[in-house]
């Protein structure tokens, strides 16, 4: 177990089942400099006198592939990108009369009605900052990897607690859920070649050259073989959620752009995720086909407003890489969380012990040559990283 | 009131407030020819002997713009395209051993597990047929309009009752809802420049030439003016659900690709919808910029399985163009539906009378120069078309 954490109660636990762990975790406080409104760049001395800070709390998990390098760079940079992007919009969050229009106030006297209709709130600026920060971080990773001739990529799942709200930004197949007293709230969804099939196929439809004649953009329920030519088979194109029949042509025998199901699904036969950071140099093996155009570094951001909920002492945010979720469903995790916290009410380290407990459950027990979850289910062979983040404010301690 | 309907109890009612009605309705039975499996094309005489038919029931509303022509062609052709596309997949629905794998049966003996995992059902073939039919119909409209030198486009909302399931396919801003005894089930969502902003902006990001230097792809909360240059304003790019700040440059003063809010939202300053059929020739006024690349003719299909619900006598599907929904919300419509049907239990024409009643409510009453919904709310000035389709099977009559 590797506690890798700089503030507060959360602890990150890593199973270290393999020697080559590609998961990375980061956790820190983010101080956002708030400038006195109306000051110009050249009044720097005034800014120094009047600087105030807003505080955010940040946790993130990165699951690397093709080596841990991208995950390491992301864990070193993403919080800085978020800080920077939040500072760019902090005026809109804190000023009484922010640029343009926020929280019902409007500075566009000529046309007040129109901007009011957009209902833009401080929350939307934080979401925008996170979206921009992921893109910025992806660029930084691209530069760093090129300069050091390293390769690889990583998923990114980041949580930010800021101004009473919890923001969860996800690009990849890690997952965050809130385990509350009476409910489980998903705070992310997974981005894989399967969940993003239509986006990926559509890009290949718009730019067929990206496939260099080596792949077919159609989806088939199984790999086609030579003797399927002339037969009717099920297929889907980019615009279809349903299925149709087509008569197999020779071109359909090419390897499919998106192929396989569940954990076996692959983009260009290469990657198991469709969003994340890095992979700028990644090519399909033995070809000149680039994978990056089909990847997205943009996260989907979910927001939880703790002011709207009566947060309880045992309410927690669980963040984990796919190593946990591959073998345990939300319900099983929620059950473990609730029973563990109820049984260990007085332990001052119970949240980090819970993270350890979740990792150990997914890691399983060795029986002969196999790691098993229980009598019948195989345990996770992947890296497993878990954050347990209590939502309730602790008494001053 | 114009009853425009060829089978069964449903009636379509049109308000005819204006002389130039651009709404069109269609309703018919669709007979899908089911071939004896294993017969080849050259055994046509055998096919004729053994032909059987599956029956579907079809209702559709088309809201035209730039003239009624596209809506008229769509109302004449879409059911035929659906029939054709269903016949292409009917084997997968009816055969005991369909091509490839459906409903748990698998004809790929070499690799049975893999195709099983996809869980493809007959329902998915109907969804795929509807998706393909909309695309086919769009092509037909393009050809017909070109040949006759006509212009314009239309939204399309189509319902198909087939094999015990109700399919609703929508491309545009019409809406279908199920009003059941204890609940209201939305069966469609609206596709407008506002709801599809990110898709539209992304296309402009990928192909900047489509904007020909005349539009900006960024969204701003209001139209920018010359004296905004150098100021910080709120903006959104294609990858953002949140908002950010940017410093206004001269290029930002161009007209925005997507502009306005709610009913005022426009694509390229031209269209109020982002999906539909037709518009192949449409250009932004006084420019060479084509609108069609930003439009999609692909519907989103929702399915309601009546076998999973205890369908009541007064349960109905309400389909209507935006003329109704602009002034009445789902809740108001559901309230009118339930109280009207309860008050008119014995009227044999109560479903068509209900459609009339809904149209008349949205049409309002003339007070002076204005049509009013009630004391304070303006009525709809748009064309209003409504289908009321009972879900419960009538006693044999």
mmCIF file with all atom_site columns, N, CA, C and O in Angstrom, chain A residues 88 99-101 108 110 114 117-118 124 131 135 219 221-222 232-234 239-243 245 261 298, chain B residues 88 99-101 108 114 117-118 124 131 135 219 221-222 232-234 239-243 245 261 298:
data_model
loop_
_atom_site.group_PDB
_atom_site.id
_atom_site.type_symbol
_atom_site.label_atom_id
_atom_site.label_alt_id
_atom_site.label_comp_id
_atom_site.label_asym_id
_atom_site.label_entity_id
_atom_site.label_seq_id
_atom_site.pdbx_PDB_ins_code
_atom_site.Cartn_x
_atom_site.Cartn_y
_atom_site.Cartn_z
_atom_site.occupancy
_atom_site.B_iso_or_equiv
_atom_site.pdbx_formal_charge
_atom_site.auth_seq_id
_atom_site.auth_comp_id
_atom_site.auth_asym_id
_atom_site.auth_atom_id
_atom_site.pdbx_PDB_model_num
ATOM 1   N N  . UNK A 1 88  ? -7.711  32.222  -14.811 1.00 0.00 ? 88  UNK A N  1
ATOM 2   C CA . UNK A 1 88  ? -8.172  33.000  -15.967 1.00 0.00 ? 88  UNK A CA 1
ATOM 3   C C  . UNK A 1 88  ? -9.639  33.408  -15.849 1.00 0.00 ? 88  UNK A C  1
ATOM 4   O O  . UNK A 1 88  ? -10.077 34.343  -16.496 1.00 0.00 ? 88  UNK A O  1
ATOM 5   N N  . UNK A 1 99  ? -16.834 40.529  -15.866 1.00 0.00 ? 99  UNK A N  1
ATOM 6   C CA . UNK A 1 99  ? -16.958 40.763  -17.303 1.00 0.00 ? 99  UNK A CA 1
ATOM 7   C C  . UNK A 1 99  ? -18.192 40.049  -17.845 1.00 0.00 ? 99  UNK A C  1
ATOM 8   O O  . UNK A 1 99  ? -18.457 38.910  -17.478 1.00 0.00 ? 99  UNK A O  1
ATOM 9   N N  . UNK A 1 100 ? -18.927 40.721  -18.662 1.00 0.00 ? 100 UNK A N  1
ATOM 10  C CA . UNK A 1 100 ? -20.203 40.249  -19.203 1.00 0.00 ? 100 UNK A CA 1
ATOM 11  C C  . UNK A 1 100 ? -21.151 39.920  -18.063 1.00 0.00 ? 100 UNK A C  1
ATOM 12  O O  . UNK A 1 100 ? -21.366 40.727  -17.167 1.00 0.00 ? 100 UNK A O  1
ATOM 13  N N  . UNK A 1 101 ? -21.653 38.708  -18.008 1.00 0.00 ? 101 UNK A N  1
ATOM 14  C CA . UNK A 1 101 ? -22.828 38.491  -17.199 1.00 0.00 ? 101 UNK A CA 1
ATOM 15  C C  . UNK A 1 101 ? -22.742 37.165  -16.470 1.00 0.00 ? 101 UNK A C  1
ATOM 16  O O  . UNK A 1 101 ? -22.521 36.127  -17.042 1.00 0.00 ? 101 UNK A O  1
ATOM 17  N N  . UNK A 1 108 ? -23.916 44.282  -19.559 1.00 0.00 ? 108 UNK A N  1
ATOM 18  C CA . UNK A 1 108 ? -24.185 44.717  -20.919 1.00 0.00 ? 108 UNK A CA 1
ATOM 19  C C  . UNK A 1 108 ? -25.500 45.490  -20.905 1.00 0.00 ? 108 UNK A C  1
ATOM 20  O O  . UNK A 1 108 ? -26.556 44.932  -21.133 1.00 0.00 ? 108 UNK A O  1
ATOM 21  N N  . UNK A 1 110 ? -26.785 47.588  -22.799 1.00 0.00 ? 110 UNK A N  1
ATOM 22  C CA . UNK A 1 110 ? -27.502 47.803  -24.056 1.00 0.00 ? 110 UNK A CA 1
ATOM 23  C C  . UNK A 1 110 ? -28.422 46.638  -24.393 1.00 0.00 ? 110 UNK A C  1
ATOM 24  O O  . UNK A 1 110 ? -29.390 46.805  -25.110 1.00 0.00 ? 110 UNK A O  1
ATOM 25  N N  . UNK A 1 114 ? -30.904 39.543  -23.440 1.00 0.00 ? 114 UNK A N  1
ATOM 26  C CA . UNK A 1 114 ? -30.372 38.447  -24.207 1.00 0.00 ? 114 UNK A CA 1
ATOM 27  C C  . UNK A 1 114 ? -29.354 37.625  -23.428 1.00 0.00 ? 114 UNK A C  1
ATOM 28  O O  . UNK A 1 114 ? -29.388 36.405  -23.434 1.00 0.00 ? 114 UNK A O  1
ATOM 29  N N  . UNK A 1 117 ? -30.764 35.312  -20.644 1.00 0.00 ? 117 UNK A N  1
ATOM 30  C CA . UNK A 1 117 ? -31.383 34.062  -21.063 1.00 0.00 ? 117 UNK A CA 1
ATOM 31  C C  . UNK A 1 117 ? -30.423 32.876  -21.036 1.00 0.00 ? 117 UNK A C  1
ATOM 32  O O  . UNK A 1 117 ? -30.842 31.741  -20.988 1.00 0.00 ? 117 UNK A O  1
ATOM 33  N N  . UNK A 1 118 ? -29.129 33.139  -21.125 1.00 0.00 ? 118 UNK A N  1
ATOM 34  C CA . UNK A 1 118 ? -28.170 32.024  -21.177 1.00 0.00 ? 118 UNK A CA 1
ATOM 35  C C  . UNK A 1 118 ? -27.983 31.371  -19.811 1.00 0.00 ? 118 UNK A C  1
ATOM 36  O O  . UNK A 1 118 ? -27.447 30.275  -19.733 1.00 0.00 ? 118 UNK A O  1
ATOM 37  N N  . UNK A 1 124 ? -20.417 27.128  -14.316 1.00 0.00 ? 124 UNK A N  1
ATOM 38  C CA . UNK A 1 124 ? -20.097 26.892  -15.730 1.00 0.00 ? 124 UNK A CA 1
ATOM 39  C C  . UNK A 1 124 ? -18.672 27.313  -16.064 1.00 0.00 ? 124 UNK A C  1
ATOM 40  O O  . UNK A 1 124 ? -18.045 26.762  -16.966 1.00 0.00 ? 124 UNK A O  1
ATOM 41  N N  . UNK A 1 131 ? -12.348 21.690  -18.572 1.00 0.00 ? 131 UNK A N  1
ATOM 42  C CA . UNK A 1 131 ? -12.279 21.240  -19.968 1.00 0.00 ? 131 UNK A CA 1
ATOM 43  C C  . UNK A 1 131 ? -11.026 21.791  -20.648 1.00 0.00 ? 131 UNK A C  1
ATOM 44  O O  . UNK A 1 131 ? -10.307 21.075  -21.352 1.00 0.00 ? 131 UNK A O  1
ATOM 45  N N  . UNK A 1 135 ? -7.193  19.913  -21.993 1.00 0.00 ? 135 UNK A N  1
ATOM 46  C CA . UNK A 1 135 ? -6.617  20.131  -23.317 1.00 0.00 ? 135 UNK A CA 1
ATOM 47  C C  . UNK A 1 135 ? -5.189  20.690  -23.202 1.00 0.00 ? 135 UNK A C  1
ATOM 48  O O  . UNK A 1 135 ? -4.287  20.248  -23.906 1.00 0.00 ? 135 UNK A O  1
ATOM 49  N N  . UNK A 1 219 ? -18.910 -1.708  -38.307 1.00 0.00 ? 219 UNK A N  1
ATOM 50  C CA . UNK A 1 219 ? -18.858 -2.658  -37.196 1.00 0.00 ? 219 UNK A CA 1
ATOM 51  C C  . UNK A 1 219 ? -19.610 -3.917  -37.601 1.00 0.00 ? 219 UNK A C  1
ATOM 52  O O  . UNK A 1 219 ? -20.692 -3.837  -38.187 1.00 0.00 ? 219 UNK A O  1
ATOM 53  N N  . UNK A 1 221 ? -20.657 -8.023  -36.005 1.00 0.00 ? 221 UNK A N  1
ATOM 54  C CA . UNK A 1 221 ? -20.708 -8.705  -34.703 1.00 0.00 ? 221 UNK A CA 1
ATOM 55  C C  . UNK A 1 221 ? -19.534 -9.658  -34.472 1.00 0.00 ? 221 UNK A C  1
ATOM 56  O O  . UNK A 1 221 ? -19.249 -10.032 -33.364 1.00 0.00 ? 221 UNK A O  1
ATOM 57  N N  . UNK A 1 222 ? -18.880 -10.068 -35.538 1.00 0.00 ? 222 UNK A N  1
ATOM 58  C CA . UNK A 1 222 ? -17.671 -10.879 -35.378 1.00 0.00 ? 222 UNK A CA 1
ATOM 59  C C  . UNK A 1 222 ? -16.732 -10.548 -36.535 1.00 0.00 ? 222 UNK A C  1
ATOM 60  O O  . UNK A 1 222 ? -17.130 -9.925  -37.528 1.00 0.00 ? 222 UNK A O  1
ATOM 61  N N  . UNK A 1 232 ? -24.916 -12.405 -46.404 1.00 0.00 ? 232 UNK A N  1
ATOM 62  C CA . UNK A 1 232 ? -25.511 -11.274 -45.682 1.00 0.00 ? 232 UNK A CA 1
ATOM 63  C C  . UNK A 1 232 ? -25.026 -11.291 -44.236 1.00 0.00 ? 232 UNK A C  1
ATOM 64  O O  . UNK A 1 232 ? -25.117 -12.321 -43.565 1.00 0.00 ? 232 UNK A O  1
ATOM 65  N N  . UNK A 1 233 ? -24.518 -10.167 -43.776 1.00 0.00 ? 233 UNK A N  1
ATOM 66  C CA . UNK A 1 233 ? -24.094 -10.100 -42.368 1.00 0.00 ? 233 UNK A CA 1
ATOM 67  C C  . UNK A 1 233 ? -24.653 -8.839  -41.719 1.00 0.00 ? 233 UNK A C  1
ATOM 68  O O  . UNK A 1 233 ? -24.986 -7.862  -42.385 1.00 0.00 ? 233 UNK A O  1
ATOM 69  N N  . UNK A 1 234 ? -24.761 -8.889  -40.412 1.00 0.00 ? 234 UNK A N  1
ATOM 70  C CA . UNK A 1 234 ? -25.169 -7.725  -39.639 1.00 0.00 ? 234 UNK A CA 1
ATOM 71  C C  . UNK A 1 234 ? -24.044 -6.700  -39.631 1.00 0.00 ? 234 UNK A C  1
ATOM 72  O O  . UNK A 1 234 ? -22.871 -7.061  -39.571 1.00 0.00 ? 234 UNK A O  1
ATOM 73  N N  . UNK A 1 239 ? -23.935 6.259   -38.245 1.00 0.00 ? 239 UNK A N  1
ATOM 74  C CA . UNK A 1 239 ? -25.185 6.928   -37.903 1.00 0.00 ? 239 UNK A CA 1
ATOM 75  C C  . UNK A 1 239 ? -26.204 5.972   -37.279 1.00 0.00 ? 239 UNK A C  1
ATOM 76  O O  . UNK A 1 239 ? -27.336 6.373   -37.021 1.00 0.00 ? 239 UNK A O  1
ATOM 77  N N  . UNK A 1 240 ? -25.808 4.719   -37.037 1.00 0.00 ? 240 UNK A N  1
ATOM 78  C CA . UNK A 1 240 ? -26.768 3.709   -36.597 1.00 0.00 ? 240 UNK A CA 1
ATOM 79  C C  . UNK A 1 240 ? -26.583 3.293   -35.139 1.00 0.00 ? 240 UNK A C  1
ATOM 80  O O  . UNK A 1 240 ? -25.497 2.874   -34.742 1.00 0.00 ? 240 UNK A O  1
ATOM 81  N N  . UNK A 1 241 ? -27.672 3.387   -34.392 1.00 0.00 ? 241 UNK A N  1
ATOM 82  C CA . UNK A 1 241 ? -27.713 2.720   -33.087 1.00 0.00 ? 241 UNK A CA 1
ATOM 83  C C  . UNK A 1 241 ? -28.270 1.314   -33.261 1.00 0.00 ? 241 UNK A C  1
ATOM 84  O O  . UNK A 1 241 ? -27.969 0.411   -32.499 1.00 0.00 ? 241 UNK A O  1
ATOM 85  N N  . UNK A 1 242 ? -29.124 1.145   -34.257 1.00 0.00 ? 242 UNK A N  1
ATOM 86  C CA . UNK A 1 242 ? -29.622 -0.172  -34.607 1.00 0.00 ? 242 UNK A CA 1
ATOM 87  C C  . UNK A 1 242 ? -28.666 -0.892  -35.546 1.00 0.00 ? 242 UNK A C  1
ATOM 88  O O  . UNK A 1 242 ? -27.557 -0.417  -35.811 1.00 0.00 ? 242 UNK A O  1
ATOM 89  N N  . UNK A 1 243 ? -29.103 -2.055  -36.038 1.00 0.00 ? 243 UNK A N  1
ATOM 90  C CA . UNK A 1 243 ? -28.272 -2.865  -36.932 1.00 0.00 ? 243 UNK A CA 1
ATOM 91  C C  . UNK A 1 243 ? -28.978 -3.054  -38.267 1.00 0.00 ? 243 UNK A C  1
ATOM 92  O O  . UNK A 1 243 ? -30.212 -3.009  -38.359 1.00 0.00 ? 243 UNK A O  1
ATOM 93  N N  . UNK A 1 245 ? -28.483 -5.259  -42.368 1.00 0.00 ? 245 UNK A N  1
ATOM 94  C CA . UNK A 1 245 ? -27.777 -6.319  -43.075 1.00 0.00 ? 245 UNK A CA 1
ATOM 95  C C  . UNK A 1 245 ? -27.047 -5.741  -44.266 1.00 0.00 ? 245 UNK A C  1
ATOM 96  O O  . UNK A 1 245 ? -27.546 -4.825  -44.932 1.00 0.00 ? 245 UNK A O  1
ATOM 97  N N  . UNK A 1 261 ? -15.752 -6.561  -27.795 1.00 0.00 ? 261 UNK A N  1
ATOM 98  C CA . UNK A 1 261 ? -16.855 -6.228  -26.904 1.00 0.00 ? 261 UNK A CA 1
ATOM 99  C C  . UNK A 1 261 ? -16.327 -6.116  -25.476 1.00 0.00 ? 261 UNK A C  1
ATOM 100 O O  . UNK A 1 261 ? -15.431 -6.856  -25.074 1.00 0.00 ? 261 UNK A O  1
ATOM 101 N N  . UNK A 1 298 ? -10.817 15.537  -24.145 1.00 0.00 ? 298 UNK A N  1
ATOM 102 C CA . UNK A 1 298 ? -11.837 16.365  -23.481 1.00 0.00 ? 298 UNK A CA 1
ATOM 103 C C  . UNK A 1 298 ? -12.584 15.543  -22.439 1.00 0.00 ? 298 UNK A C  1
ATOM 104 O O  . UNK A 1 298 ? -13.124 14.487  -22.753 1.00 0.00 ? 298 UNK A O  1
ATOM 105 N N  . UNK B 2 88  ? -35.643 -5.389  -46.201 1.00 0.00 ? 88  UNK B N  1
ATOM 106 C CA . UNK B 2 88  ? -34.244 -5.820  -46.304 1.00 0.00 ? 88  UNK B CA 1
ATOM 107 C C  . UNK B 2 88  ? -33.794 -6.602  -45.075 1.00 0.00 ? 88  UNK B C  1
ATOM 108 O O  . UNK B 2 88  ? -32.837 -7.370  -45.144 1.00 0.00 ? 88  UNK B O  1
ATOM 109 N N  . UNK B 2 99  ? -29.724 -14.831 -40.928 1.00 0.00 ? 99  UNK B N  1
ATOM 110 C CA . UNK B 2 99  ? -28.312 -14.584 -41.220 1.00 0.00 ? 99  UNK B CA 1
ATOM 111 C C  . UNK B 2 99  ? -27.613 -14.056 -39.971 1.00 0.00 ? 99  UNK B C  1
ATOM 112 O O  . UNK B 2 99  ? -28.149 -13.199 -39.276 1.00 0.00 ? 99  UNK B O  1
ATOM 113 N N  . UNK B 2 100 ? -26.465 -14.583 -39.709 1.00 0.00 ? 100 UNK B N  1
ATOM 114 C CA . UNK B 2 100 ? -25.697 -14.307 -38.491 1.00 0.00 ? 100 UNK B CA 1
ATOM 115 C C  . UNK B 2 100 ? -26.531 -14.629 -37.272 1.00 0.00 ? 100 UNK B C  1
ATOM 116 O O  . UNK B 2 100 ? -27.096 -15.694 -37.164 1.00 0.00 ? 100 UNK B O  1
ATOM 117 N N  . UNK B 2 101 ? -26.696 -13.699 -36.378 1.00 0.00 ? 101 UNK B N  1
ATOM 118 C CA . UNK B 2 101 ? -27.152 -14.064 -35.052 1.00 0.00 ? 101 UNK B CA 1
ATOM 119 C C  . UNK B 2 101 ? -28.188 -13.080 -34.525 1.00 0.00 ? 101 UNK B C  1
ATOM 120 O O  . UNK B 2 101 ? -27.968 -11.888 -34.500 1.00 0.00 ? 101 UNK B O  1
ATOM 121 N N  . UNK B 2 108 ? -23.229 -18.809 -36.648 1.00 0.00 ? 108 UNK B N  1
ATOM 122 C CA . UNK B 2 108 ? -21.788 -18.825 -36.860 1.00 0.00 ? 108 UNK B CA 1
ATOM 123 C C  . UNK B 2 108 ? -21.189 -19.866 -35.934 1.00 0.00 ? 108 UNK B C  1
ATOM 124 O O  . UNK B 2 108 ? -20.790 -19.575 -34.825 1.00 0.00 ? 108 UNK B O  1
ATOM 125 N N  . UNK B 2 114 ? -18.611 -15.021 -29.482 1.00 0.00 ? 114 UNK B N  1
ATOM 126 C CA . UNK B 2 114 ? -18.382 -13.618 -29.741 1.00 0.00 ? 114 UNK B CA 1
ATOM 127 C C  . UNK B 2 114 ? -19.632 -12.885 -30.207 1.00 0.00 ? 114 UNK B C  1
ATOM 128 O O  . UNK B 2 114 ? -19.942 -11.803 -29.747 1.00 0.00 ? 114 UNK B O  1
ATOM 129 N N  . UNK B 2 117 ? -22.270 -12.121 -27.508 1.00 0.00 ? 117 UNK B N  1
ATOM 130 C CA . UNK B 2 117 ? -22.015 -11.009 -26.595 1.00 0.00 ? 117 UNK B CA 1
ATOM 131 C C  . UNK B 2 117 ? -22.645 -9.702  -27.053 1.00 0.00 ? 117 UNK B C  1
ATOM 132 O O  . UNK B 2 117 ? -22.854 -8.803  -26.261 1.00 0.00 ? 117 UNK B O  1
ATOM 133 N N  . UNK B 2 118 ? -22.909 -9.564  -28.344 1.00 0.00 ? 118 UNK B N  1
ATOM 134 C CA . UNK B 2 118 ? -23.432 -8.293  -28.847 1.00 0.00 ? 118 UNK B CA 1
ATOM 135 C C  . UNK B 2 118 ? -24.907 -8.096  -28.497 1.00 0.00 ? 118 UNK B C  1
ATOM 136 O O  . UNK B 2 118 ? -25.428 -7.002  -28.596 1.00 0.00 ? 118 UNK B O  1
ATOM 137 N N  . UNK B 2 124 ? -33.408 -4.188  -32.744 1.00 0.00 ? 124 UNK B N  1
ATOM 138 C CA . UNK B 2 124 ? -32.282 -3.418  -33.264 1.00 0.00 ? 124 UNK B CA 1
ATOM 139 C C  . UNK B 2 124 ? -32.314 -3.318  -34.791 1.00 0.00 ? 124 UNK B C  1
ATOM 140 O O  . UNK B 2 124 ? -31.828 -2.356  -35.373 1.00 0.00 ? 124 UNK B O  1
ATOM 141 N N  . UNK B 2 131 ? -33.440 4.232   -39.216 1.00 0.00 ? 131 UNK B N  1
ATOM 142 C CA . UNK B 2 131 ? -32.301 5.134   -39.427 1.00 0.00 ? 131 UNK B CA 1
ATOM 143 C C  . UNK B 2 131 ? -31.921 5.176   -40.907 1.00 0.00 ? 131 UNK B C  1
ATOM 144 O O  . UNK B 2 131 ? -31.711 6.254   -41.478 1.00 0.00 ? 131 UNK B O  1
ATOM 145 N N  . UNK B 2 135 ? -32.382 8.329   -44.075 1.00 0.00 ? 135 UNK B N  1
ATOM 146 C CA . UNK B 2 135 ? -31.299 8.730   -44.963 1.00 0.00 ? 135 UNK B CA 1
ATOM 147 C C  . UNK B 2 135 ? -31.707 8.546   -46.433 1.00 0.00 ? 135 UNK B C  1
ATOM 148 O O  . UNK B 2 135 ? -31.474 9.421   -47.266 1.00 0.00 ? 135 UNK B O  1
ATOM 149 N N  . UNK B 2 219 ? -19.284 30.468  -29.614 1.00 0.00 ? 219 UNK B N  1
ATOM 150 C CA . UNK B 2 219 ? -20.557 30.969  -29.095 1.00 0.00 ? 219 UNK B CA 1
ATOM 151 C C  . UNK B 2 219 ? -20.262 32.062  -28.074 1.00 0.00 ? 219 UNK B C  1
ATOM 152 O O  . UNK B 2 219 ? -19.374 31.912  -27.234 1.00 0.00 ? 219 UNK B O  1
ATOM 153 N N  . UNK B 2 221 ? -22.450 34.941  -25.369 1.00 0.00 ? 221 UNK B N  1
ATOM 154 C CA . UNK B 2 221 ? -23.794 35.100  -24.808 1.00 0.00 ? 221 UNK B CA 1
ATOM 155 C C  . UNK B 2 221 ? -24.611 36.181  -25.506 1.00 0.00 ? 221 UNK B C  1
ATOM 156 O O  . UNK B 2 221 ? -25.825 36.224  -25.380 1.00 0.00 ? 221 UNK B O  1
ATOM 157 N N  . UNK B 2 222 ? -23.954 37.087  -26.206 1.00 0.00 ? 222 UNK B N  1
ATOM 158 C CA . UNK B 2 222 ? -24.676 38.085  -26.992 1.00 0.00 ? 222 UNK B CA 1
ATOM 159 C C  . UNK B 2 222 ? -23.845 38.416  -28.212 1.00 0.00 ? 222 UNK B C  1
ATOM 160 O O  . UNK B 2 222 ? -22.659 38.082  -28.283 1.00 0.00 ? 222 UNK B O  1
ATOM 161 N N  . UNK B 2 232 ? -12.733 41.351  -22.276 1.00 0.00 ? 232 UNK B N  1
ATOM 162 C CA . UNK B 2 232 ? -12.911 39.933  -21.951 1.00 0.00 ? 232 UNK B CA 1
ATOM 163 C C  . UNK B 2 232 ? -14.389 39.579  -22.074 1.00 0.00 ? 232 UNK B C  1
ATOM 164 O O  . UNK B 2 232 ? -15.245 40.270  -21.497 1.00 0.00 ? 232 UNK B O  1
ATOM 165 N N  . UNK B 2 233 ? -14.685 38.545  -22.809 1.00 0.00 ? 233 UNK B N  1
ATOM 166 C CA . UNK B 2 233 ? -16.087 38.113  -22.924 1.00 0.00 ? 233 UNK B CA 1
ATOM 167 C C  . UNK B 2 233 ? -16.178 36.599  -22.694 1.00 0.00 ? 233 UNK B C  1
ATOM 168 O O  . UNK B 2 233 ? -15.216 35.860  -22.880 1.00 0.00 ? 233 UNK B O  1
ATOM 169 N N  . UNK B 2 234 ? -17.357 36.174  -22.310 1.00 0.00 ? 234 UNK B N  1
ATOM 170 C CA . UNK B 2 234 ? -17.636 34.751  -22.156 1.00 0.00 ? 234 UNK B CA 1
ATOM 171 C C  . UNK B 2 234 ? -17.741 34.110  -23.530 1.00 0.00 ? 234 UNK B C  1
ATOM 172 O O  . UNK B 2 234 ? -18.251 34.729  -24.477 1.00 0.00 ? 234 UNK B O  1
ATOM 173 N N  . UNK B 2 239 ? -15.714 21.944  -27.733 1.00 0.00 ? 239 UNK B N  1
ATOM 174 C CA . UNK B 2 239 ? -15.467 20.905  -26.736 1.00 0.00 ? 239 UNK B CA 1
ATOM 175 C C  . UNK B 2 239 ? -15.960 21.304  -25.348 1.00 0.00 ? 239 UNK B C  1
ATOM 176 O O  . UNK B 2 239 ? -15.748 20.566  -24.394 1.00 0.00 ? 239 UNK B O  1
ATOM 177 N N  . UNK B 2 240 ? -16.624 22.442  -25.228 1.00 0.00 ? 240 UNK B N  1
ATOM 178 C CA . UNK B 2 240 ? -16.984 22.976  -23.913 1.00 0.00 ? 240 UNK B CA 1
ATOM 179 C C  . UNK B 2 240 ? -18.477 22.910  -23.618 1.00 0.00 ? 240 UNK B C  1
ATOM 180 O O  . UNK B 2 240 ? -19.294 23.415  -24.382 1.00 0.00 ? 240 UNK B O  1
ATOM 181 N N  . UNK B 2 241 ? -18.788 22.286  -22.479 1.00 0.00 ? 241 UNK B N  1
ATOM 182 C CA . UNK B 2 241 ? -20.135 22.442  -21.937 1.00 0.00 ? 241 UNK B CA 1
ATOM 183 C C  . UNK B 2 241 ? -20.162 23.628  -20.984 1.00 0.00 ? 241 UNK B C  1
ATOM 184 O O  . UNK B 2 241 ? -21.189 24.262  -20.793 1.00 0.00 ? 241 UNK B O  1
ATOM 185 N N  . UNK B 2 242 ? -19.020 23.904  -20.371 1.00 0.00 ? 242 UNK B N  1
ATOM 186 C CA . UNK B 2 242 ? -18.879 25.087  -19.535 1.00 0.00 ? 242 UNK B CA 1
ATOM 187 C C  . UNK B 2 242 ? -18.504 26.298  -20.381 1.00 0.00 ? 242 UNK B C  1
ATOM 188 O O  . UNK B 2 242 ? -18.463 26.230  -21.612 1.00 0.00 ? 242 UNK B O  1
ATOM 189 N N  . UNK B 2 243 ? -18.231 27.413  -19.695 1.00 0.00 ? 243 UNK B N  1
ATOM 190 C CA . UNK B 2 243 ? -17.874 28.655  -20.373 1.00 0.00 ? 243 UNK B CA 1
ATOM 191 C C  . UNK B 2 243 ? -16.478 29.098  -19.972 1.00 0.00 ? 243 UNK B C  1
ATOM 192 O O  . UNK B 2 243 ? -16.013 28.764  -18.886 1.00 0.00 ? 243 UNK B O  1
ATOM 193 N N  . UNK B 2 245 ? -13.438 32.608  -20.569 1.00 0.00 ? 245 UNK B N  1
ATOM 194 C CA . UNK B 2 245 ? -13.280 33.996  -21.001 1.00 0.00 ? 245 UNK B CA 1
ATOM 195 C C  . UNK B 2 245 ? -12.276 34.069  -22.129 1.00 0.00 ? 245 UNK B C  1
ATOM 196 O O  . UNK B 2 245 ? -11.281 33.345  -22.118 1.00 0.00 ? 245 UNK B O  1
ATOM 197 N N  . UNK B 2 261 ? -31.114 32.071  -28.539 1.00 0.00 ? 261 UNK B N  1
ATOM 198 C CA . UNK B 2 261 ? -31.518 31.200  -27.451 1.00 0.00 ? 261 UNK B CA 1
ATOM 199 C C  . UNK B 2 261 ? -32.953 30.743  -27.665 1.00 0.00 ? 261 UNK B C  1
ATOM 200 O O  . UNK B 2 261 ? -33.782 31.500  -28.139 1.00 0.00 ? 261 UNK B O  1
ATOM 201 N N  . UNK B 2 298 ? -30.392 12.076  -39.745 1.00 0.00 ? 298 UNK B N  1
ATOM 202 C CA . UNK B 2 298 ? -30.473 10.841  -38.951 1.00 0.00 ? 298 UNK B CA 1
ATOM 203 C C  . UNK B 2 298 ? -31.399 11.041  -37.755 1.00 0.00 ? 298 UNK B C  1
ATOM 204 O O  . UNK B 2 298 ? -31.216 11.959  -36.972 1.00 0.00 ? 298 UNK B O  1
#
